[in-house]
PDB file of C-alpha atoms in Angstrom:
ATOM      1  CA  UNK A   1       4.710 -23.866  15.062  1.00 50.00           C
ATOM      2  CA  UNK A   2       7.695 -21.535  15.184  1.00 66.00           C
ATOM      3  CA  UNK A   3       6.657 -18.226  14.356  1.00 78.00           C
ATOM      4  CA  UNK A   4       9.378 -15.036  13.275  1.00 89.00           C
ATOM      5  CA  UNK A   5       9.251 -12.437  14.452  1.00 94.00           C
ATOM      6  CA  UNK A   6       9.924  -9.127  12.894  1.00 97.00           C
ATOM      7  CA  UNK A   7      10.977  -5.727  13.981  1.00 98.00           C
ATOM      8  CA  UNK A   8       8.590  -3.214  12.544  1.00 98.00           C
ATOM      9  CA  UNK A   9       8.904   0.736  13.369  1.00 98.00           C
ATOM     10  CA  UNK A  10       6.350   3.497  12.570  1.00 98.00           C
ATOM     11  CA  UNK A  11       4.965   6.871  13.631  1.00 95.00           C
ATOM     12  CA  UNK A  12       2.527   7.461  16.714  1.00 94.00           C
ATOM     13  CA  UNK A  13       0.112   9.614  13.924  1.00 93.00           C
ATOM     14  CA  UNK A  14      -3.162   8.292  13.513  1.00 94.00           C
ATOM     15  CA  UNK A  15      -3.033   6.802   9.942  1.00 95.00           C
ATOM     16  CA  UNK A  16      -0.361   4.563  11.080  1.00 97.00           C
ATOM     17  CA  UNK A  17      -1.661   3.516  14.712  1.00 97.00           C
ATOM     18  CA  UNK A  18      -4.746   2.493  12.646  1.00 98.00           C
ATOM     19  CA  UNK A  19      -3.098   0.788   9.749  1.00 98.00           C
ATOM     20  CA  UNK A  20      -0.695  -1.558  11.891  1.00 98.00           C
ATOM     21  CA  UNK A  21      -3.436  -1.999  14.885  1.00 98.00           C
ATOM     22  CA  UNK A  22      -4.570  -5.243  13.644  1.00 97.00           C
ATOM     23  CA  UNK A  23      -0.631  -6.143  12.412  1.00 96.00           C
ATOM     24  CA  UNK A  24       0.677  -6.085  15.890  1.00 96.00           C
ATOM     25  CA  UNK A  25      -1.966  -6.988  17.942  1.00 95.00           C
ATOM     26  CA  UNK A  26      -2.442 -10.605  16.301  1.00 93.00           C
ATOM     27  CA  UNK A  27      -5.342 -10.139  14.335  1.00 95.00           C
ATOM     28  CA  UNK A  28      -4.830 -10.768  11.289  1.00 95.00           C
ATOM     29  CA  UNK A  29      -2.170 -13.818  11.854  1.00 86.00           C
ATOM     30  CA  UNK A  30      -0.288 -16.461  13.659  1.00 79.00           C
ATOM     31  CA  UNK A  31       2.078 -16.978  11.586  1.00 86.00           C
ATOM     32  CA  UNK A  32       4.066 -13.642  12.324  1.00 91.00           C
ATOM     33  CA  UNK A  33       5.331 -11.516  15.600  1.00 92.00           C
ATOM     34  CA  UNK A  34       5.569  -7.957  15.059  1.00 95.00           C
ATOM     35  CA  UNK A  35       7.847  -5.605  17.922  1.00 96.00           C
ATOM     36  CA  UNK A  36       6.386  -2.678  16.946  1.00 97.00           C
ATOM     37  CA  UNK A  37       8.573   0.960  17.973  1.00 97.00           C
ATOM     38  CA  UNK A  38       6.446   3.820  17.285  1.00 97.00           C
ATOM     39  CA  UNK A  39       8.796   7.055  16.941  1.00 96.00           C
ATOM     40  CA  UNK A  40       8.767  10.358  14.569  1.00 92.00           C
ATOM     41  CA  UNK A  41       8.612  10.087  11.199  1.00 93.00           C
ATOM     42  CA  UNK A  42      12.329  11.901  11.272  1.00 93.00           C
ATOM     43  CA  UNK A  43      13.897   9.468  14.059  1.00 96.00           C
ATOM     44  CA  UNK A  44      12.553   6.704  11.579  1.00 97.00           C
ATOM     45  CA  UNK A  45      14.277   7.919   8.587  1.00 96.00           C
ATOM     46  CA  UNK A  46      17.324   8.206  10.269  1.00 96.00           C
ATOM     47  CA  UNK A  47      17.111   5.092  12.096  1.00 98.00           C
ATOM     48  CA  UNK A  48      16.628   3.277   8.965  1.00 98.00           C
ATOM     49  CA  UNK A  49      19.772   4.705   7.885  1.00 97.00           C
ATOM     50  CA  UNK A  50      21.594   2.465  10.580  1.00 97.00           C
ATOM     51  CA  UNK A  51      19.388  -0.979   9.235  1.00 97.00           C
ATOM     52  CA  UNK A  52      17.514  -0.464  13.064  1.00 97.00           C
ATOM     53  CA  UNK A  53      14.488  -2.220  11.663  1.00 98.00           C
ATOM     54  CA  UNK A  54      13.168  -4.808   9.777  1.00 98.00           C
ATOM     55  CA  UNK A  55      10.343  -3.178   8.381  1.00 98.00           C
ATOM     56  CA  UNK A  56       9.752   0.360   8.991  1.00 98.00           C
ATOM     57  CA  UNK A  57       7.741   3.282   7.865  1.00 98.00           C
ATOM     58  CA  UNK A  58      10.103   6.521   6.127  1.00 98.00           C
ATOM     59  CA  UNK A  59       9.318   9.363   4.555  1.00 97.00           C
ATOM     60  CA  UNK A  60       9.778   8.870   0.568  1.00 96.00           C
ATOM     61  CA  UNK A  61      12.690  11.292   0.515  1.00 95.00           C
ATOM     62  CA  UNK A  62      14.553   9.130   2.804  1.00 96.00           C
ATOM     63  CA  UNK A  63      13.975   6.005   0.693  1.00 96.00           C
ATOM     64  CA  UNK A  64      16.492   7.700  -1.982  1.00 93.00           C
ATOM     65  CA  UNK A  65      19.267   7.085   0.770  1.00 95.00           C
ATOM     66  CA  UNK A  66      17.414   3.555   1.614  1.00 97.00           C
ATOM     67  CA  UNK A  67      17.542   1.510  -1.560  1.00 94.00           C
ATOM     68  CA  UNK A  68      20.467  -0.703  -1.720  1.00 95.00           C
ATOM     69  CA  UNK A  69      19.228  -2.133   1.950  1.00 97.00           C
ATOM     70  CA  UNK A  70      15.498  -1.836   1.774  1.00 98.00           C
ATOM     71  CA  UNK A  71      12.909  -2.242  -0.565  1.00 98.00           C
ATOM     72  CA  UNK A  72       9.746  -0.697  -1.082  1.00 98.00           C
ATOM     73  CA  UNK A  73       6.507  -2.168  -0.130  1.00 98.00           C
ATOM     74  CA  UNK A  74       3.379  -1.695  -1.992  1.00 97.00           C
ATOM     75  CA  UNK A  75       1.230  -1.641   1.016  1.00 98.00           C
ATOM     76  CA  UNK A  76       0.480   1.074   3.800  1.00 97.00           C
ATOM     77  CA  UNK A  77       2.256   3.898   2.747  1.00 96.00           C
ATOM     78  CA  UNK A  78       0.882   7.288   2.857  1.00 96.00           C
ATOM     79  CA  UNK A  79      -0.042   9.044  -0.644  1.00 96.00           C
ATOM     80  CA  UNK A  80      -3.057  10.750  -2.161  1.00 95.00           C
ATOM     81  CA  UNK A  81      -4.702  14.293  -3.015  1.00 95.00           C
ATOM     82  CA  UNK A  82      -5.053  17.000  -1.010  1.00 92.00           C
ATOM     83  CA  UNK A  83      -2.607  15.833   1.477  1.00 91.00           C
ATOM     84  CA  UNK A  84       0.393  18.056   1.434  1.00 91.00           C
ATOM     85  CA  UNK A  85       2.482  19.578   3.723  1.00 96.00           C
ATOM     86  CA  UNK A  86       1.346  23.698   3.982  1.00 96.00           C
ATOM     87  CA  UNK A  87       3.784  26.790   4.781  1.00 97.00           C
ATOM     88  CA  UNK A  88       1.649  28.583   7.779  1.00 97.00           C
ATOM     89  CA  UNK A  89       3.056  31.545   9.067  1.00 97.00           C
ATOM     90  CA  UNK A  90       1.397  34.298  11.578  1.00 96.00           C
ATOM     91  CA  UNK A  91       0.288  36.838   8.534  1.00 94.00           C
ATOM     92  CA  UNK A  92      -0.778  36.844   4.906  1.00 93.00           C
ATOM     93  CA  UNK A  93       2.206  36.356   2.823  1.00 92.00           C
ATOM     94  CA  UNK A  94       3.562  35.275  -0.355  1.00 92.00           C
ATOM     95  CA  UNK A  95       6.512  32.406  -0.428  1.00 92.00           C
ATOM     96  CA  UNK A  96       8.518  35.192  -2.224  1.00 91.00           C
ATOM     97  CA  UNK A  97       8.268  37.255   0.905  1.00 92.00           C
ATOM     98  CA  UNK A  98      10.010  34.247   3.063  1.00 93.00           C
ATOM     99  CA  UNK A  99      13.523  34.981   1.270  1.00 89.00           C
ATOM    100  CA  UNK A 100      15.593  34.814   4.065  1.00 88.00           C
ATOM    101  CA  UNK A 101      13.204  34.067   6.475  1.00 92.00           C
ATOM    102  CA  UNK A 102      13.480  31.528   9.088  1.00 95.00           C
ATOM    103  CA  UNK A 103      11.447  28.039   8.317  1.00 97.00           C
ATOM    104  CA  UNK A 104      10.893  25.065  10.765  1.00 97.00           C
ATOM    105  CA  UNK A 105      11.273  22.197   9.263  1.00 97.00           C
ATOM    106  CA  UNK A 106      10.043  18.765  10.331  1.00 95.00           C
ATOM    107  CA  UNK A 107      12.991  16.968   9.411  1.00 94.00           C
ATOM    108  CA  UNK A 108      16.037  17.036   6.520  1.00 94.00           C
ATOM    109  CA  UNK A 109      14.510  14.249   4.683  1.00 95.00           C
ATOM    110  CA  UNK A 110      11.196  14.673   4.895  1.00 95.00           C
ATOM    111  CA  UNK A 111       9.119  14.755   1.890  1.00 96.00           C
ATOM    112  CA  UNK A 112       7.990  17.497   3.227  1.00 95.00           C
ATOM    113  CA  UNK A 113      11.337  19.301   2.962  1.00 96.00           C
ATOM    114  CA  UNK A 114      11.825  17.548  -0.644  1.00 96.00           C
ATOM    115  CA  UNK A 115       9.020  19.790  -2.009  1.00 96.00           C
ATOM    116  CA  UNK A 116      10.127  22.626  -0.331  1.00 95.00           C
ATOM    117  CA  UNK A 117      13.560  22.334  -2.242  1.00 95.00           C
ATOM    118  CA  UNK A 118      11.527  21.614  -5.548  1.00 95.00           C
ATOM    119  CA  UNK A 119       9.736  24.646  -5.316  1.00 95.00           C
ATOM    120  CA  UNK A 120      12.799  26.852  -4.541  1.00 92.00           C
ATOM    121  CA  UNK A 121      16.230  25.389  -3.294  1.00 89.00           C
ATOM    122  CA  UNK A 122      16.705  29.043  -1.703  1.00 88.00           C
ATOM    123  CA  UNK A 123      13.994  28.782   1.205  1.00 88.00           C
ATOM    124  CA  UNK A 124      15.929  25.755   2.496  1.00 83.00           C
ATOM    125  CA  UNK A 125      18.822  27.799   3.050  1.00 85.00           C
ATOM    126  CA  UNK A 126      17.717  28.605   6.669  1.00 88.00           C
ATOM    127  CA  UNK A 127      16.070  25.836   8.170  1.00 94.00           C
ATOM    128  CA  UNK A 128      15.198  25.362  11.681  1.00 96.00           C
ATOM    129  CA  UNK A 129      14.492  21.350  11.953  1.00 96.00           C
ATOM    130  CA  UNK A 130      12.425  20.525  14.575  1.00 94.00           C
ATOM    131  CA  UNK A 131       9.931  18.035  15.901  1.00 91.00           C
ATOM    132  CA  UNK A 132       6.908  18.098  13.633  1.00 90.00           C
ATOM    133  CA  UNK A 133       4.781  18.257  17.092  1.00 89.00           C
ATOM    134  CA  UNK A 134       6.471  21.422  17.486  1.00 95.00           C
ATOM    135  CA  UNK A 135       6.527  23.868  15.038  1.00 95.00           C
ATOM    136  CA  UNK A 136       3.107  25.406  15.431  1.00 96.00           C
ATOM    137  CA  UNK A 137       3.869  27.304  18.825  1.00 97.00           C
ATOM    138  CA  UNK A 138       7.467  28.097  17.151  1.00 97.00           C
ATOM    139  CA  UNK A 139       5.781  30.203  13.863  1.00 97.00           C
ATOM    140  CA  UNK A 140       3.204  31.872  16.777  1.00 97.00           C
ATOM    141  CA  UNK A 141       6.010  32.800  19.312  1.00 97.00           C
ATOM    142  CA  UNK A 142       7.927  34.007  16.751  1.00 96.00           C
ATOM    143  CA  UNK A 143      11.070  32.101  16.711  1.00 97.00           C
ATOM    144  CA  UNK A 144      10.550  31.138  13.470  1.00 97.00           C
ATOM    145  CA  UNK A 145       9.061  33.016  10.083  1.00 96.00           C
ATOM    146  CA  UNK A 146       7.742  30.083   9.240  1.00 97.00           C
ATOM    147  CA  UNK A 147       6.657  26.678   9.554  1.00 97.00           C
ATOM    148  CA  UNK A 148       6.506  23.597   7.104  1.00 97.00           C
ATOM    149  CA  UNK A 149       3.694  21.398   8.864  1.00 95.00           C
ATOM    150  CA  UNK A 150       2.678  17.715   8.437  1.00 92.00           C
ATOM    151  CA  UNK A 151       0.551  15.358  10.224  1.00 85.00           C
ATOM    152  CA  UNK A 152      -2.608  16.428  12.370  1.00 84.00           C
ATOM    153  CA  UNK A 153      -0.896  20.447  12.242  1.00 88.00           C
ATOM    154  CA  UNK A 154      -2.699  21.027   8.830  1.00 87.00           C
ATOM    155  CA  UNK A 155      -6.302  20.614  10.695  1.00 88.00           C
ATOM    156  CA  UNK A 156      -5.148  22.286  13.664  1.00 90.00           C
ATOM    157  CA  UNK A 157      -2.704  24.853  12.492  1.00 94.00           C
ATOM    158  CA  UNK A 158      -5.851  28.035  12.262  1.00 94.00           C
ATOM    159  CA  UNK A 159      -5.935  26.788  16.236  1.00 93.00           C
ATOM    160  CA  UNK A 160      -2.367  29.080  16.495  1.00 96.00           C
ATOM    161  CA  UNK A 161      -3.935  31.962  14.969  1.00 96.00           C
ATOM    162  CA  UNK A 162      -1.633  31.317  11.670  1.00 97.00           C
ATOM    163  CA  UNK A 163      -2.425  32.013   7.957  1.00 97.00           C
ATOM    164  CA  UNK A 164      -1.517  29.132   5.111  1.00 96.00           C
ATOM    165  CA  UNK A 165       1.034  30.934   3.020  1.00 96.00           C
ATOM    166  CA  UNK A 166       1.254  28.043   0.300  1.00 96.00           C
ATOM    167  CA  UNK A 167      -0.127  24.631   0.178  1.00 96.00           C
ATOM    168  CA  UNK A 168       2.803  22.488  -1.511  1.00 96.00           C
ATOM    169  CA  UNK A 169       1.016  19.518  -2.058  1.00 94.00           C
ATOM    170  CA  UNK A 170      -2.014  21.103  -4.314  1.00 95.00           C
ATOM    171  CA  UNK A 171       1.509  22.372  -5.812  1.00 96.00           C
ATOM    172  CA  UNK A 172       2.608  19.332  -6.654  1.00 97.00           C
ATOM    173  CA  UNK A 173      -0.538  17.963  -7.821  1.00 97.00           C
ATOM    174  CA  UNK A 174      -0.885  20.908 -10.148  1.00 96.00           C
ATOM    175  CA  UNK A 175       2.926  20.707 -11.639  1.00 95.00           C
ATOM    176  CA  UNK A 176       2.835  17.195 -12.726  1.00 97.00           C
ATOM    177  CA  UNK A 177      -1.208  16.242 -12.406  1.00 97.00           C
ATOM    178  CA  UNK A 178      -0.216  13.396 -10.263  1.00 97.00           C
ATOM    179  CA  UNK A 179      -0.793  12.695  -5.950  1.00 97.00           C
ATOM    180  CA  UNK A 180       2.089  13.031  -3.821  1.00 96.00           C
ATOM    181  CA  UNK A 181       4.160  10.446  -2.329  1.00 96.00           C
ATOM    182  CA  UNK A 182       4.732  11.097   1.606  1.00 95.00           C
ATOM    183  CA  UNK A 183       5.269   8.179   3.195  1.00 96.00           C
ATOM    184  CA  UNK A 184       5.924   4.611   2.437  1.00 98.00           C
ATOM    185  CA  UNK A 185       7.038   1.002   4.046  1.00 98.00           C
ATOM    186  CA  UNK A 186      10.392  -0.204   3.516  1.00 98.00           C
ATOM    187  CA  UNK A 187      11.886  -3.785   4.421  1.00 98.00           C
ATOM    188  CA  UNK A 188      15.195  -5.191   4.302  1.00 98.00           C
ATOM    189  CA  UNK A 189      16.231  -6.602   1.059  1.00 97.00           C
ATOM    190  CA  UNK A 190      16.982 -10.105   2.913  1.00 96.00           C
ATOM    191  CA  UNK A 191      13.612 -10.521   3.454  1.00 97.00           C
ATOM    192  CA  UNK A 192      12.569  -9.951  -0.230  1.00 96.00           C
ATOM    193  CA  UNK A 193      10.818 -13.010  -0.237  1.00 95.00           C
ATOM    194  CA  UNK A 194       8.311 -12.485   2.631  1.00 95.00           C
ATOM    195  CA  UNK A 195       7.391  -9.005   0.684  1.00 96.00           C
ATOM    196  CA  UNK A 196       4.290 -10.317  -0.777  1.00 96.00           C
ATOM    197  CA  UNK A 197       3.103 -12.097   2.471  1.00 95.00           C
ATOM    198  CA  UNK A 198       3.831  -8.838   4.682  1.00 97.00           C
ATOM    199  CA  UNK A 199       2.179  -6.376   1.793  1.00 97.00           C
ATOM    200  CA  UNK A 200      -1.286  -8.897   2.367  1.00 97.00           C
ATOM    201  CA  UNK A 201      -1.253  -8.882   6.330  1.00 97.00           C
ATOM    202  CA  UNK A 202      -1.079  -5.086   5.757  1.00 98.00           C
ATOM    203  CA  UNK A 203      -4.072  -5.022   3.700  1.00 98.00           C
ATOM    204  CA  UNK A 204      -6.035  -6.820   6.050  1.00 98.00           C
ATOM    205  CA  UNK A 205      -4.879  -5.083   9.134  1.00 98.00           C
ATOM    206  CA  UNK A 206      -6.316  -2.251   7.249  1.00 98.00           C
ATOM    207  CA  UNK A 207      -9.436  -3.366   6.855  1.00 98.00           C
ATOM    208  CA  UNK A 208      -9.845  -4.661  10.050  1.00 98.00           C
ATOM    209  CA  UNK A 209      -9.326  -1.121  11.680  1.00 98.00           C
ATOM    210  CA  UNK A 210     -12.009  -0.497   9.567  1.00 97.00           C
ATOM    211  CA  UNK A 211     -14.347  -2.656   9.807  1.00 97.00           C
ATOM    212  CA  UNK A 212     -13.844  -2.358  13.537  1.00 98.00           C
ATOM    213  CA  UNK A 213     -12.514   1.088  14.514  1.00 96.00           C
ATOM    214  CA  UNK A 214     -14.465   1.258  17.691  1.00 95.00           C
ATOM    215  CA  UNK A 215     -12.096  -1.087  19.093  1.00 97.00           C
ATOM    216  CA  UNK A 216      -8.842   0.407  17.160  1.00 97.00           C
ATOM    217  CA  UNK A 217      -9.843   3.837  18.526  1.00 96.00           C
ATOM    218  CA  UNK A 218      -8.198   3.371  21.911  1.00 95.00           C
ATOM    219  CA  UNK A 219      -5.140   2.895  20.983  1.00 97.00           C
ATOM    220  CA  UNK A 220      -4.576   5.707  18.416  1.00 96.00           C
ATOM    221  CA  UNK A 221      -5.942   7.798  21.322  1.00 94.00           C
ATOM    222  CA  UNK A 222      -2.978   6.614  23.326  1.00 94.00           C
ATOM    223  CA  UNK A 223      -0.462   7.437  20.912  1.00 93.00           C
ATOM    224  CA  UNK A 224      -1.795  10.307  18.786  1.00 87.00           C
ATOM    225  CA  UNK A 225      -0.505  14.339  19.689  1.00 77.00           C
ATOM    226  CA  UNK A 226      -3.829  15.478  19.629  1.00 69.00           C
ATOM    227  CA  UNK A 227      -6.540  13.541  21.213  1.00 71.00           C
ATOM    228  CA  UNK A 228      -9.804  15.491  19.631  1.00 81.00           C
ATOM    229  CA  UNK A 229     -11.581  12.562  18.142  1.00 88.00           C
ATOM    230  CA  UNK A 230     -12.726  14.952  14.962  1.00 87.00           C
ATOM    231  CA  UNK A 231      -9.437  15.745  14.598  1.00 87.00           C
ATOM    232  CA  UNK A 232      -8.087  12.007  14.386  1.00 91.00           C
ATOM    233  CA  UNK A 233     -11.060  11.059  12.411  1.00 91.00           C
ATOM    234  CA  UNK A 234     -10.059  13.547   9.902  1.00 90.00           C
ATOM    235  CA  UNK A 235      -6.416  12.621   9.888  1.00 90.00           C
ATOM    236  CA  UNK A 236      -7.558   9.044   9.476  1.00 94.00           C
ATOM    237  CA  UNK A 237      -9.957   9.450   6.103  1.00 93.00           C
ATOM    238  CA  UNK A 238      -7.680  11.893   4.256  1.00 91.00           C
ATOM    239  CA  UNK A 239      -4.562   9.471   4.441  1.00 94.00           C
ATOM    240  CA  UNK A 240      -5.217   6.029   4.896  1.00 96.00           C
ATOM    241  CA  UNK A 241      -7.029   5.910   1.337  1.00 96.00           C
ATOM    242  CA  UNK A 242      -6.781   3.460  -2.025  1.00 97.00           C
ATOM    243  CA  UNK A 243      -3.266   4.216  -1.682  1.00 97.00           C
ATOM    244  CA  UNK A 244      -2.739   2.777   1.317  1.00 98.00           C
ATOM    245  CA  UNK A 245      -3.626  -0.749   0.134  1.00 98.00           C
ATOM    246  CA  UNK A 246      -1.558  -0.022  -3.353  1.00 97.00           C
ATOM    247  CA  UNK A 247      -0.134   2.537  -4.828  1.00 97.00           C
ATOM    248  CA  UNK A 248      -1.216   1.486  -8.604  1.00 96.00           C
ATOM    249  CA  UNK A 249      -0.479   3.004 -11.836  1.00 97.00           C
ATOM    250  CA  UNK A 250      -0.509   6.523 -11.011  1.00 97.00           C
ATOM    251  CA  UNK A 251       0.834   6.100  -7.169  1.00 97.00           C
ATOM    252  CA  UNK A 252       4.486   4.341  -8.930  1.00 97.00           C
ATOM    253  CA  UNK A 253       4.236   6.942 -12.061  1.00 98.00           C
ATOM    254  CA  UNK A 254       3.969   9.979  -8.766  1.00 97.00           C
ATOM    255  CA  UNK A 255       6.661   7.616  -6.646  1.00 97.00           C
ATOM    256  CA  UNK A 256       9.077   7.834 -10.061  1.00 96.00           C
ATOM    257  CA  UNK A 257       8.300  11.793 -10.128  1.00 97.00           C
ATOM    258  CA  UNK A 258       9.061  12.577  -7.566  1.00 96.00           C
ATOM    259  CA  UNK A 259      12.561  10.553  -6.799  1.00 94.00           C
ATOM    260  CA  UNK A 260      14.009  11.517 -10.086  1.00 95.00           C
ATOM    261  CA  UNK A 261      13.270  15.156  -9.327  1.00 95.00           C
ATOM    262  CA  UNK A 262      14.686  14.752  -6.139  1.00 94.00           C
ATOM    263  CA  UNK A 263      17.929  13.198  -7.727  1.00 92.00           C
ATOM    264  CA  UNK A 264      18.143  16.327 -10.333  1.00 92.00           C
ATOM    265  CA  UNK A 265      18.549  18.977  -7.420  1.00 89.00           C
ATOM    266  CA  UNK A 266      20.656  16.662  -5.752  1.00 83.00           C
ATOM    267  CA  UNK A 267      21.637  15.187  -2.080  1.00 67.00           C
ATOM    268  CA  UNK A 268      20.516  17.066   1.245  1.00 63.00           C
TER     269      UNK A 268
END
């Protein structure tokens, strides 16, 4: 049996290594190779740019720039409640007090830096984009004001000795009631007609990672910045969710939110 192979890319975080554990390590077919790159959510985005992959994880801000080559899979993205990227910064403020401040960024299109702009198009008028992995030490040394932090920073972030100045997800979620889009799997229109085959081998090689995350546990260990196990746990249950094996109703009405609110402020 001949079996295709496709090239897959998507972040060394811990909801990811977990969701595509089973997808690339043959356990939930035969039928399929997977040659998997794991890289920063930012090198993705702008990878994808250049068609580098076949299928490959992107932030949902970067899909606006994606959709006449790739289309959007309903399976293992990254959405819910209470997920948001946070503003830390090394004292109490106020995000009016960050006008013409300095703010690390973990990439230009990030969903992360998407909210930023829809909460005020000024604070992204002195960026600092940087590795995500990096702008904790760069708010506490100084070099920045600011810091707009994904991944495992928002459990580790008091750590640094730094203060949340504005949680823009529970900002979202209060402006238009809905959960926010961050991530999502793409795949190249040509292969429009494996979609629904690849959206099902996600779904189970989500549920075997968790029906058997002793075993899966390794390997986000081996990829994953920070290697406390209550950490990764954490990261793990607040983003690979319901959303993660479809977005439904709500997850495409937050999806259409948030893209045509991106497309009213305009490109990067």
């Amino acid at each position: 049996m001949n079996r295709r192979t496709f090239s897959l890319g998507y972040s060394p975080c811990p909801n990811d290594t977990f969701i595509f554990y089973g997808l690339v390590h043959g356990k939930v077919t035969e039928r399929i190779n997977f040659r998997e790159s794991l890289l920063d959510v930012d090198v993705l985005n702008n990878l994808a740019l250049k068609g580098e992959f076949d299928i490959t994880k992107v932030s949902f801000h970067a899909y606006l720039y994606l959709k006449d080559n790739y289309i959007l899979l309903n399976a293992g993205g990254a959405m819910g409640r209470g997920c948001g990227p946070l503003i830390v910064a090394r004292q109490t403020m106020k995000m009016k007090d960050l006008k013409g401040g300095r703010i690390a960024i973990p990439g230009l299109m990030t969903t992360a830096h998407l909210l930023l702009r829809l909460f005020d198009t000024d604070l992204s008028k002195n960026i600092v984009v940087m590795p995500f992995h990096e702008i904790l030490e760069a708010v506490r040394s100084g070099y920045v004001d600011a810091g707009l932090i994904i991944h495992e920073s928002r459990f580790t972030y008091p750590s640094y000795g730094l203060q949340k100045v504005i949680d823009l997800g529970q900002w979202w979620e209060e402006e238009t009631g809905l959960p926010i889009p961050l991530g999502c799997i793409i795949i190249k229109r040509q292969f429009a007609g494996t979609m629904e085959e690849i959206e099902e081998l996600i779904r189970k090689s989500i549920s075997y990672a968790m029906e058997n995350r002793d075993e899966v546990m390794p390997y986000i260990r081996e990829h994953a910045r920070e290697l406390d196990d209550s950490v990764i746990g954490s990261h793990i249950d607040l983003y690979v969710n319901r959303y993660s094996f479809d977005f439904g109703d709500d997850g495409k009405k937050a999806i259409d939110e948030l893209l045509s609110r991106a497309e009213r402020i305009g490109g990067l």
